[in-house]
Coordinates of C-alpha atoms and ligand atoms in Angstrom, one line a residue:
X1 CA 43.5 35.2 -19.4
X2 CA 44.8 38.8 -20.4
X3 CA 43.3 41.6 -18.2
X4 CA 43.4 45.0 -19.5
X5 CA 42.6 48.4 -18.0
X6 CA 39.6 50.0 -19.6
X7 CA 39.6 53.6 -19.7
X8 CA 35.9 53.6 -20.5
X9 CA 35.0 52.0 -17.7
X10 CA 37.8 52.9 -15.3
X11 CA 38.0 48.8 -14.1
X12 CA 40.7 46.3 -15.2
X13 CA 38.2 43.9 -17.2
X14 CA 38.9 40.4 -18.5
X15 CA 40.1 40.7 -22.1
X16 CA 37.9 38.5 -24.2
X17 CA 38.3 39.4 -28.6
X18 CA 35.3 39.2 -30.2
X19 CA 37.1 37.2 -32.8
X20 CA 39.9 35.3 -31.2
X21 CA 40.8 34.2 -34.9
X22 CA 41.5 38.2 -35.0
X23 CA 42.4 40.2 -32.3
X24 CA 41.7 43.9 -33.7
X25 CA 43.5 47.1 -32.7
X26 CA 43.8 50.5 -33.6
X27 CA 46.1 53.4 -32.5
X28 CA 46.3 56.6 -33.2
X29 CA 50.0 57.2 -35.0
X30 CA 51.6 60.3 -35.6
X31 CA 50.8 63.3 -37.4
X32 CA 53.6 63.4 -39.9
X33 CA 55.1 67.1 -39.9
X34 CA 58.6 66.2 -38.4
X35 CA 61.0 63.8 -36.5
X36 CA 59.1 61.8 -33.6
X37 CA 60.1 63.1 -30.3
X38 CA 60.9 60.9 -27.5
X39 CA 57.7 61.1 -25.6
X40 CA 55.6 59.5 -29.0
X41 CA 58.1 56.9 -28.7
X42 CA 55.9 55.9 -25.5
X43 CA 53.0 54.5 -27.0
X44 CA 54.5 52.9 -29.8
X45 CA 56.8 50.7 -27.5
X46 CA 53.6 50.2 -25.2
X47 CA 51.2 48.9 -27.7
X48 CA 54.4 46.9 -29.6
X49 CA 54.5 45.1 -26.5
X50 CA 50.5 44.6 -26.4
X51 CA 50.6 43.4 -29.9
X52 CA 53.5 41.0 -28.9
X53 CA 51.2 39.6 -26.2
X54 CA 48.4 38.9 -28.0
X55 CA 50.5 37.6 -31.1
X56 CA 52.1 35.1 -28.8
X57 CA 48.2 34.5 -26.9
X58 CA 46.6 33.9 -29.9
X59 CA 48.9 33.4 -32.6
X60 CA 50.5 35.3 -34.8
X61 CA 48.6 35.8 -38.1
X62 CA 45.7 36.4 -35.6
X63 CA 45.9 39.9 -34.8
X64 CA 45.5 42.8 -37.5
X65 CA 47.1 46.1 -35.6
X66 CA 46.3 49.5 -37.4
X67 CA 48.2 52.8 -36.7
X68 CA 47.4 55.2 -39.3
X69 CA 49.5 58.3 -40.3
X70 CA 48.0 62.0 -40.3
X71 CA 49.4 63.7 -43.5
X72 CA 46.9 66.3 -43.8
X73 CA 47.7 68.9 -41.1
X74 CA 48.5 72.5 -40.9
X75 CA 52.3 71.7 -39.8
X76 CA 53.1 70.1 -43.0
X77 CA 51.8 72.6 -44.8
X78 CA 53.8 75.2 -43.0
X79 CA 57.3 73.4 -43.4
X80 CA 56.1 73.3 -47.4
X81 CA 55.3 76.8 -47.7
X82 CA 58.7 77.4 -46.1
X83 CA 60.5 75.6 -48.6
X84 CA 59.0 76.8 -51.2
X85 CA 59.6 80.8 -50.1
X86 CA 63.3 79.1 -50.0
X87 CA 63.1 78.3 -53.2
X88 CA 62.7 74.8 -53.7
X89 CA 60.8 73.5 -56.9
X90 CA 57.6 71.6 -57.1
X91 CA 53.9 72.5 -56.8
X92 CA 52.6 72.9 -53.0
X93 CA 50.9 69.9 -53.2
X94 CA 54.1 67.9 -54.0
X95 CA 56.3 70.1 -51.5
X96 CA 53.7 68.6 -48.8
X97 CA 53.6 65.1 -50.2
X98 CA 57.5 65.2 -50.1
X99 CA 57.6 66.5 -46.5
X100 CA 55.1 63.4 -45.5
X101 CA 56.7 60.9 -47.4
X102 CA 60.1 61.9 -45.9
X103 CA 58.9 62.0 -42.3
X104 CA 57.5 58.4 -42.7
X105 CA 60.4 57.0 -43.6
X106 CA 62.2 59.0 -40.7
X107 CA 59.4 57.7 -37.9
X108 CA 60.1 53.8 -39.5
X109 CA 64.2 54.1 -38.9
X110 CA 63.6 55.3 -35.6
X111 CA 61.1 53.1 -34.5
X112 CA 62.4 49.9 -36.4
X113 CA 65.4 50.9 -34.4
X114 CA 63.7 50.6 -31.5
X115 CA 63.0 47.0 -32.4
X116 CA 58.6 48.2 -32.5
X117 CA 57.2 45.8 -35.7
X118 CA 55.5 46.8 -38.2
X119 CA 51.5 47.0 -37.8
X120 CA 49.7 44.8 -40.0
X121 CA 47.9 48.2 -41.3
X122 CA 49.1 51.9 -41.4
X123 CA 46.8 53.8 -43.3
X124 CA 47.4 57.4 -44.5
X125 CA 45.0 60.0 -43.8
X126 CA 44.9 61.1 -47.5
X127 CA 44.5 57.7 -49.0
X128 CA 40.7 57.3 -47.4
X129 CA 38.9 60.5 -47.9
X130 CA 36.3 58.7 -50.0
X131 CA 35.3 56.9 -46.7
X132 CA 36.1 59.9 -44.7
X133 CA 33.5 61.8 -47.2
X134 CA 30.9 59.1 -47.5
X135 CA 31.1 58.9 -43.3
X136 CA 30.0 62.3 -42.9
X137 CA 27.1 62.3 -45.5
X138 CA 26.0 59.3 -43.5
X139 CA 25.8 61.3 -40.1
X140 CA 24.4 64.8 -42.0
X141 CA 21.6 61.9 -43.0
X142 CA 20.9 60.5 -39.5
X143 CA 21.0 64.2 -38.2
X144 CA 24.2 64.6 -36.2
X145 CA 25.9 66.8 -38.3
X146 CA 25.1 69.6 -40.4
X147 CA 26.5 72.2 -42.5
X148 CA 27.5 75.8 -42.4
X149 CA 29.3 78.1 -44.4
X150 CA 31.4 75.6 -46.0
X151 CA 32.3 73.4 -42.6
X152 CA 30.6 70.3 -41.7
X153 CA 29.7 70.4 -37.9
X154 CA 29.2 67.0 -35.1
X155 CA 26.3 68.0 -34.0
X156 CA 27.3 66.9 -29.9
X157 CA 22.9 67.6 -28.9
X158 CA 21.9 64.9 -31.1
X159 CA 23.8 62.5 -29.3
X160 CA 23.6 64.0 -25.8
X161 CA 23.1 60.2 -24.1
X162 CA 27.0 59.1 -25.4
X163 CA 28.9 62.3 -25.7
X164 CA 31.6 62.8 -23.0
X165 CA 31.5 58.7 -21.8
X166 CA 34.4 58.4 -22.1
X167 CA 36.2 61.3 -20.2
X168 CA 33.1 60.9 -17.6
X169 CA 32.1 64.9 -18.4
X170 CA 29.1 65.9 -19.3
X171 CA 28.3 68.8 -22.4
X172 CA 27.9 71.0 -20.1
X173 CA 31.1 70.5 -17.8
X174 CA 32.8 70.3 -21.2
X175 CA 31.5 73.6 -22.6
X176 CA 32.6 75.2 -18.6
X177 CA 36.2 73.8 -18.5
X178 CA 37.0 73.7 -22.2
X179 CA 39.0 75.9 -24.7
X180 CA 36.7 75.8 -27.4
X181 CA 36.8 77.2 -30.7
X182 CA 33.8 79.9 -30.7
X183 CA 32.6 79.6 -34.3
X184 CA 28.8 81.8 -35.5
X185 CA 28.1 78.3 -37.2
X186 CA 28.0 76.2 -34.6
X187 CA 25.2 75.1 -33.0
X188 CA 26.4 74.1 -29.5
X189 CA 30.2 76.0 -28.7
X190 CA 31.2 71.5 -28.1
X191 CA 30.0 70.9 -32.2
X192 CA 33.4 69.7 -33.7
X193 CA 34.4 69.8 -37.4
X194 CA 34.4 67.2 -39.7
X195 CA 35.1 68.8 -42.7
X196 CA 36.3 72.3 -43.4
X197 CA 36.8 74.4 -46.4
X198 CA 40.5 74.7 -47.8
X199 CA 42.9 77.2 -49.2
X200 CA 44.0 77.3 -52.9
X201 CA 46.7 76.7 -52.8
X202 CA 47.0 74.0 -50.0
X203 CA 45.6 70.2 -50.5
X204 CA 42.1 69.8 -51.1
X205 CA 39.3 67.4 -52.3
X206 CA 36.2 68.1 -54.1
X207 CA 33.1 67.2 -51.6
X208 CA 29.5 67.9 -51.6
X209 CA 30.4 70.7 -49.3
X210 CA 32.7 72.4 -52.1
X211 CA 36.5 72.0 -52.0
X212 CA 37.9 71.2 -48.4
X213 CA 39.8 68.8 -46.3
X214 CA 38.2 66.5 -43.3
X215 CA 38.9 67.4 -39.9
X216 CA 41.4 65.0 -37.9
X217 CA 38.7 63.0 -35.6
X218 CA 36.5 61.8 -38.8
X219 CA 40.6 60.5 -40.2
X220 CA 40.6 58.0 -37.6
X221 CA 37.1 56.7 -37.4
X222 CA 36.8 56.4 -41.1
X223 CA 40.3 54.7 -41.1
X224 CA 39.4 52.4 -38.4
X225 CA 35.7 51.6 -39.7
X226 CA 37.5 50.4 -43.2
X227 CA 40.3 48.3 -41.8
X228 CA 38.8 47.0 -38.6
X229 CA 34.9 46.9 -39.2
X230 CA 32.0 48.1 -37.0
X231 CA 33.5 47.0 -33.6
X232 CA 36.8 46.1 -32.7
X233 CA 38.7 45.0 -29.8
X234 CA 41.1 47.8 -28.8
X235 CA 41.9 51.3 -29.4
X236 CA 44.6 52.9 -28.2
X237 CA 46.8 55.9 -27.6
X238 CA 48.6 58.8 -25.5
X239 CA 46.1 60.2 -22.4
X240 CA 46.7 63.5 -24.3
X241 CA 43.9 62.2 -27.1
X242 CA 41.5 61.0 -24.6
X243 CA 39.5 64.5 -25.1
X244 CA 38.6 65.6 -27.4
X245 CA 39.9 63.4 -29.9
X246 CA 38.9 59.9 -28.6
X247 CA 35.7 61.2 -27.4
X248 CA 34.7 62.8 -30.8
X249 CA 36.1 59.6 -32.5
X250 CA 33.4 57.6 -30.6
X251 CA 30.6 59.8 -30.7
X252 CA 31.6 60.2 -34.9
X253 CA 31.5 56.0 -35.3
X254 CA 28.8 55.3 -32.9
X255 CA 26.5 57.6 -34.5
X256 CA 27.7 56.7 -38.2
X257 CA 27.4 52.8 -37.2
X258 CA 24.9 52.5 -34.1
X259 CA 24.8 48.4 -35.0
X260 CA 28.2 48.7 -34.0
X261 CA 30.0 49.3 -30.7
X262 CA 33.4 50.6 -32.3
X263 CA 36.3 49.7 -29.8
X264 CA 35.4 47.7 -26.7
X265 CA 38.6 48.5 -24.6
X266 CA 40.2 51.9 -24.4
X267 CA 43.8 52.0 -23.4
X268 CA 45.6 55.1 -22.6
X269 CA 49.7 55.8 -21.8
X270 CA 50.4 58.4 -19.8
X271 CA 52.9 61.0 -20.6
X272 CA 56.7 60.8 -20.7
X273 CA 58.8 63.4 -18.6
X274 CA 62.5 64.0 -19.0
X275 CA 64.3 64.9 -15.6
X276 CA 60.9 65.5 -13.6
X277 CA 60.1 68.1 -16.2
X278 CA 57.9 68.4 -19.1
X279 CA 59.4 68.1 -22.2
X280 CA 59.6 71.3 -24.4
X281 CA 61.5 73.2 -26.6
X282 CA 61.6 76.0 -24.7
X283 CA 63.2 74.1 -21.3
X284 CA 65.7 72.8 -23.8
X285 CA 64.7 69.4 -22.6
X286 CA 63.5 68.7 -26.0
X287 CA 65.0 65.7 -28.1
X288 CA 64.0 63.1 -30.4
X289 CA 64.4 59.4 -30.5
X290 CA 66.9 60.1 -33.2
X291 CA 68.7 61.9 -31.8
X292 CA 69.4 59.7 -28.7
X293 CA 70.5 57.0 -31.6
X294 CA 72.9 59.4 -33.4
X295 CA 74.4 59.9 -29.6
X296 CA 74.9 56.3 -29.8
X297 CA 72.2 55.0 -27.1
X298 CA 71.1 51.7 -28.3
X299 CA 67.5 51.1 -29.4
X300 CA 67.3 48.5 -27.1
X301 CA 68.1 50.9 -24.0
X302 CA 65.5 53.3 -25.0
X303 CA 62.9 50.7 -25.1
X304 CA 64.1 49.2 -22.0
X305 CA 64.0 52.3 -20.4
X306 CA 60.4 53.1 -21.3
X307 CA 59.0 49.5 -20.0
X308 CA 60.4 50.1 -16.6
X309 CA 58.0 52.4 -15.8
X310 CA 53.8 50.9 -15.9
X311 CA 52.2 52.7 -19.2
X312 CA 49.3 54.2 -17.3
X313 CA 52.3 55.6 -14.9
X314 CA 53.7 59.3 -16.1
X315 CA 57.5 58.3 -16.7
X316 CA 60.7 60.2 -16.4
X317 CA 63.3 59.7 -19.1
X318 CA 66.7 60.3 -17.2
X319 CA 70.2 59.5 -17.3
X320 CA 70.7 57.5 -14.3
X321 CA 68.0 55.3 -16.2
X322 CA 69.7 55.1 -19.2
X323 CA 72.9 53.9 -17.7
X324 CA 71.1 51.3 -15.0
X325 CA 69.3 50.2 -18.5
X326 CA 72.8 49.3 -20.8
X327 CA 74.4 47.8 -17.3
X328 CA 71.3 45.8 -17.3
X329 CA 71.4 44.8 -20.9
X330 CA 74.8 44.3 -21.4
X331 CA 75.1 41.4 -18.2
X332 CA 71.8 40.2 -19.8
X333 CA 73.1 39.7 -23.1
X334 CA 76.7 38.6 -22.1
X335 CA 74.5 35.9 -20.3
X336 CA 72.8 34.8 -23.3
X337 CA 76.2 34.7 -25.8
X338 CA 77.4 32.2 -23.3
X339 CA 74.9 30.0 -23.7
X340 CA 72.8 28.0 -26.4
X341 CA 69.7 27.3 -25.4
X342 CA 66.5 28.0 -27.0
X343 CA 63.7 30.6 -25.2
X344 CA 61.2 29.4 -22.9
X345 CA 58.5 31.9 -22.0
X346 CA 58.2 31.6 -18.6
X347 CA 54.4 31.7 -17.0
X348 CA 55.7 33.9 -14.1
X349 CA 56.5 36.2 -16.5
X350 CA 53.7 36.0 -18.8
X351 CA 51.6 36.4 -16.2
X352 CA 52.8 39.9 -15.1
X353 CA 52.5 40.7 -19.0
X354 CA 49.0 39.9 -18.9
X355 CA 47.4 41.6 -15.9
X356 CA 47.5 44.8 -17.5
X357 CA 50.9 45.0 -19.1
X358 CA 53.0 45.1 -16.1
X359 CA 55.9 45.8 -18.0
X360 CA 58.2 46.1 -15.0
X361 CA 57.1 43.4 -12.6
X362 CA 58.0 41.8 -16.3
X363 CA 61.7 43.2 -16.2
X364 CA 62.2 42.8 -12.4
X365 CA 61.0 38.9 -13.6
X366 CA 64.0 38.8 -15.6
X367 CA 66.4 40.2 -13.6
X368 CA 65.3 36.7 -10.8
X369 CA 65.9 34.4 -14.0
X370 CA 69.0 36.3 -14.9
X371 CA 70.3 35.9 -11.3
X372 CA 68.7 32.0 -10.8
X373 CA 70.8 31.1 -14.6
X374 CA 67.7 30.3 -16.5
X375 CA 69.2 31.5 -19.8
X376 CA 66.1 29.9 -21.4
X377 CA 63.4 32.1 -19.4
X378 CA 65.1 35.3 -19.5
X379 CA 65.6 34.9 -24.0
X380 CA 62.1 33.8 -23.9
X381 CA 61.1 37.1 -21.9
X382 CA 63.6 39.3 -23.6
X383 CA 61.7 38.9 -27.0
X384 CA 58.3 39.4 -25.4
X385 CA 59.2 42.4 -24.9
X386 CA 60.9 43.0 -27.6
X387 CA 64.7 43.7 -26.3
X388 CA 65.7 41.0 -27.9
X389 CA 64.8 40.4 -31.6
X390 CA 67.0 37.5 -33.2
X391 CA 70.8 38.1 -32.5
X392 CA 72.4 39.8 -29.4
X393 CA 72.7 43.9 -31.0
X394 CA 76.2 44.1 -32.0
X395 CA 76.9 47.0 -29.5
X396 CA 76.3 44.5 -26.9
X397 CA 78.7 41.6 -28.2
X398 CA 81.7 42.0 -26.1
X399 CA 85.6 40.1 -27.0
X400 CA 87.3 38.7 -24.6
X401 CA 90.5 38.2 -26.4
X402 CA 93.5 36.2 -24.4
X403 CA 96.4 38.7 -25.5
X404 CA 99.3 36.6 -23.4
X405 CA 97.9 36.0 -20.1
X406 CA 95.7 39.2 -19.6
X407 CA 91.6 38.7 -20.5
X408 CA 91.0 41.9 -23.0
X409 CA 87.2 43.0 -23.1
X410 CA 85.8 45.7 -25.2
X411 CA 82.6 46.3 -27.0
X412 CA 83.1 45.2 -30.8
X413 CA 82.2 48.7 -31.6
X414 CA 85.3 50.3 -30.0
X415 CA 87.5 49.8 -32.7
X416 CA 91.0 50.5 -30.5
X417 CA 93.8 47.8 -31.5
X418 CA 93.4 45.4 -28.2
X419 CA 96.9 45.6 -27.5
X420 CA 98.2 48.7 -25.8
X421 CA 95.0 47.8 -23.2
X422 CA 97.1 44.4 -23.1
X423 CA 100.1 45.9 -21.9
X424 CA 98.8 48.7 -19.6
X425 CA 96.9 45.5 -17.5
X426 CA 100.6 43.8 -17.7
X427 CA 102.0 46.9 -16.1
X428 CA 99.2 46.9 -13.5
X429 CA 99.9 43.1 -12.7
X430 CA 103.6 43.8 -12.4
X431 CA 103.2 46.6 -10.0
X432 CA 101.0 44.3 -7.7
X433 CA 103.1 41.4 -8.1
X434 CA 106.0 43.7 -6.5
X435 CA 103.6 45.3 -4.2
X436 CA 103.7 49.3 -5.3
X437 CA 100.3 49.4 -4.3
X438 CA 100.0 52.8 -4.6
X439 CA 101.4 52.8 -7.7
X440 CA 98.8 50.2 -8.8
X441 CA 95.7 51.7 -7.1
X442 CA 96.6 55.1 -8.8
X443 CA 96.9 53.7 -12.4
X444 CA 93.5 51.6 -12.0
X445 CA 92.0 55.0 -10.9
X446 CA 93.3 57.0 -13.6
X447 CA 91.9 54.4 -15.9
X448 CA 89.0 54.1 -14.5
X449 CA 88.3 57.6 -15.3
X450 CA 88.5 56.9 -18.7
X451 CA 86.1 54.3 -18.3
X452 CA 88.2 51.4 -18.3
X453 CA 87.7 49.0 -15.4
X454 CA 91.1 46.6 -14.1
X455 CA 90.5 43.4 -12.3
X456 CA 92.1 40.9 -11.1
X457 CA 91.0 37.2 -11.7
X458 CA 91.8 33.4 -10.8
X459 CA 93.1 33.5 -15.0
X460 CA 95.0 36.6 -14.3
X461 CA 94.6 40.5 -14.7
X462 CA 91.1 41.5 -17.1
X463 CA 90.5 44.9 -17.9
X464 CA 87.7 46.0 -19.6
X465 CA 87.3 49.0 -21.9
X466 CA 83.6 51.2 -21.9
X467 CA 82.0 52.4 -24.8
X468 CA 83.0 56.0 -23.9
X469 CA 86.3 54.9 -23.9
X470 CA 88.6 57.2 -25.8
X471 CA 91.8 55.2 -27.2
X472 CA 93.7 58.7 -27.6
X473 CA 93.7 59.1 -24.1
X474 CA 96.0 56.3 -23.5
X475 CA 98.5 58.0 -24.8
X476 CA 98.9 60.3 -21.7
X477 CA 99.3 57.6 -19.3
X478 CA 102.3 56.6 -20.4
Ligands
AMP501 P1 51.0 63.4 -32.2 O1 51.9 63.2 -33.4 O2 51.3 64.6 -31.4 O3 49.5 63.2 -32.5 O4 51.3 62.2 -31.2 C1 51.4 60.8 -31.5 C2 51.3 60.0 -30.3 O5 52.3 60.3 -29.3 C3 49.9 60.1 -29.6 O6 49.5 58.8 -29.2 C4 50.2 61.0 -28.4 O7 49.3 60.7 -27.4 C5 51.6 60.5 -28.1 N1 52.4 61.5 -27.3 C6 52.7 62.7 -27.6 N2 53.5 63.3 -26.6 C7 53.7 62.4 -25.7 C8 54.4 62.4 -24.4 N3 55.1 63.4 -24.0 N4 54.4 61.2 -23.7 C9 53.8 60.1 -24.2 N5 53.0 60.1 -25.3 C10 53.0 61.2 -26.1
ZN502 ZN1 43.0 58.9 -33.6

């Protein structure tokens, strides 16, 4: 039995699909103005793992997962217009299109790098305004919405028994605590837009409301409604959605499809941190998951980093982390190049998995069966997760070459001729075969700093050369 935390109903709750034959989930994606940062890399790698789970529960063509894309937003616009005051050709409309399309295919190198698969489904905003538009007539016919100068208003009073469920507020707590937009239209300050009027020049559709563009809650719930149906299993995302967004996503497919109960269980990450702070351009803490790639940090060590801490847990992305995480991999992976067998999923492991996604109880789980030998348990639980996804990553393959008595070991991806790290261990052997032990200490320490480790073995001297291992640098010692 998976249990899963429902944010609706603040209890962990048995996990029961109401189609076990398909296991339906949505989650919000990203709005597609520019690189993904590191902290949207969180819920992608938490619901990957979810949808790994309940692939491996209840089989894998029996569970549709839907992210969608936003490509209508006000940030993609901007980065148009700024091209085109640069210069560049095209109409707006294909400036913005280019800027989507190009972002897309950023977010799916960096998250295919991660090793996160592919949802079954992910929908772009601009592809289902036809059900976004035929969504809202249906809730301006029931009576929760109406319109006004051009907008198309949620009208929160109509639905006064359902509205703020989910983040346990009330309309009127909402209306005290929130920043809300103060509009002349609206009804109630808590009435949220649906659809709005647009500029001329910016991307717009033709609507019984005149020439506009919907607003981004009615995206998801008319996204979700076409791919997934009335009700679904699970919806997820960051906390950060939970309100408005989530809320007005409910109270929008509840009231559109009251036969329905839209998504049963609610699932929220908490936010990512980097060194205790939050992250922000103006801290300089900023970065994206690309650019931790281009500075060579594996995929793999991202993601690994990210499941060691519980999703509803804020995490902190550090560098201590980062290292403990490769040093982890690395003996994991040299573990499972040594060794044929086929994966077995341990049920100790599983079992974490499943109350909840304990994520690391799942990784402290595989450091036991790395340390107990049971190759086959911790390959099993390595592609759970998703660390390991066929082959061992190259950057993890190590060669341990025999260059005349001394064991060489390098990662495949430092390209440095073997030899010269040959010799150097030779020269360290001889000095501790004649006892200069000073001598030898201060080489291995001078080496060391250049992150090359000496050792010696039953076989003979190994040494070991790091990734930041510069082969230059050898030069000096001699
Ligand atoms: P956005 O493109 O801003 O709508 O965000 C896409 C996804 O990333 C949403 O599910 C957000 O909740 C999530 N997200 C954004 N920032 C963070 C963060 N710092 N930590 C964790 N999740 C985040
Ligand atoms: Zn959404």
């Amino acid at each position: 039995m998976i249990r899963l935390y429902n944010t609706k109903t603040r209890q962990k709750e048995d996990f029961a699909p109401l189609d076990p034959a398909n296991v339906r989930m949505y989650v919000c994606g990203p709005t597609v103005y520019d690189r993904a940062h590191l902290g949207n890399a969180r819920p992608v790698l938490v619901f990957d793992v979810l949808y790994r789970l309940l692939r491996h529960h209840y089989g894998e063509t029996n569970v549709t997962y839907v992210r969608n894309f936003t490509d209508v937003d006000d940030r993609i616009n901007e980065t148009a217009q700024k091209r085109k005051a640069a210069g560049a050709e095209g109409t707006m409309e294909e400036l913005i299109h280019a800027r989507s399309n190009e972002t897309i295919r950023w977010y799916h190198e960096d998250m295919d790098a991660l090793g996160a698969l592919r949802p079954t489904h992910e929908p772009r905003a601009t592809e289902y305004i036809p059900q976004m538009v035929a969504m809202i007539e249906g809730l301006i016919g029931k009576g929760h919405a109406y319109d006004a100068e051009g907008h198309v208003l949620f009208a929160v009073d109509s639905w006064k028994e359902g509205y703020g469920k989910l983040s346990g507020r009330s309309v009127e707590d909402m209306i005290a605590g929130a920043r809300v937009e103060v509009a002349p239209y609206k009804k109630n300050p808590m009435d949220f837009v649906l659809w709005k009027p647009s500029d001329d020049d910016l991307p717009g559709w033709d609507s019984p409301w005149g020439r506009g563009r919907p607003g981004w809650h009615i995206e998801c719930s008319a996204m979700a409604h076409e791919l997934l149906g009335e009700s679904f299993d699970i919806h997820g995302g960051g906390i950060d959605l939970q309100f408005p967004h989530h809320e007005n996503e409910i109270a929008q497919s509840c009231c559109a499809h009251p036969e329905g109960e839209f998504a049963r269980v609610w699932m929220h990450n908490e936010m990512l941190q980097v060194e205790g702070k939050k992250m922000s351009k103006s801290l300089g803490n900023f970065f994206t998951v690309h650019d931790l790639l281009e500075q060579g940090v594996p995929g793999e060590v991202i993601r690994f980093v990210m499941l060691s801490t519980h999703y509803r847990k804020p995490m902190d992305w550090t560098e201590k982390k980062r290292e403990e995480a490769e040093a982890t991999l690395r003996k994991w992976f040299s573990q499972l190049e040594a060794s044929l067998v086929q994966s077995n999923v341990p049920n100790t492991f599983l079992e974490l998995l499943k109350d909840d996604l304990n994520s690391p109880g799942g990784l402290a789980a595989l450091h036991r069966l790395s340390d107990s030998g049971d190759v086959a348990g911790l390959r099993g639980g390595l592609e759970i997760l998703g660390l390991l996804n066929g082959q061992v990553p190259d950057w993890a393959k190590t060669s341990g070459i025999s260059l005349e008595g001394v064991n060489v070991i390098a990662s495949i991806n430092v390209s440095q001729p073997l030899e010269p790290l040959a010799k150097i261990a030779r020269r360290w052997q001889a000095m501790r075969d004649e006892k200069k032990f000073e001598d030898s200490d201060g080489l291995k320490t001078a080496l060391n700093e250049l992150g090359i480790e000496l050792r010696s073995t039953k076989d003979g001297p190994e040494i070991e050369a790091s990734r930041a291992f510069d082969p230059a640098k050898l030069e000096a010692l001699k």
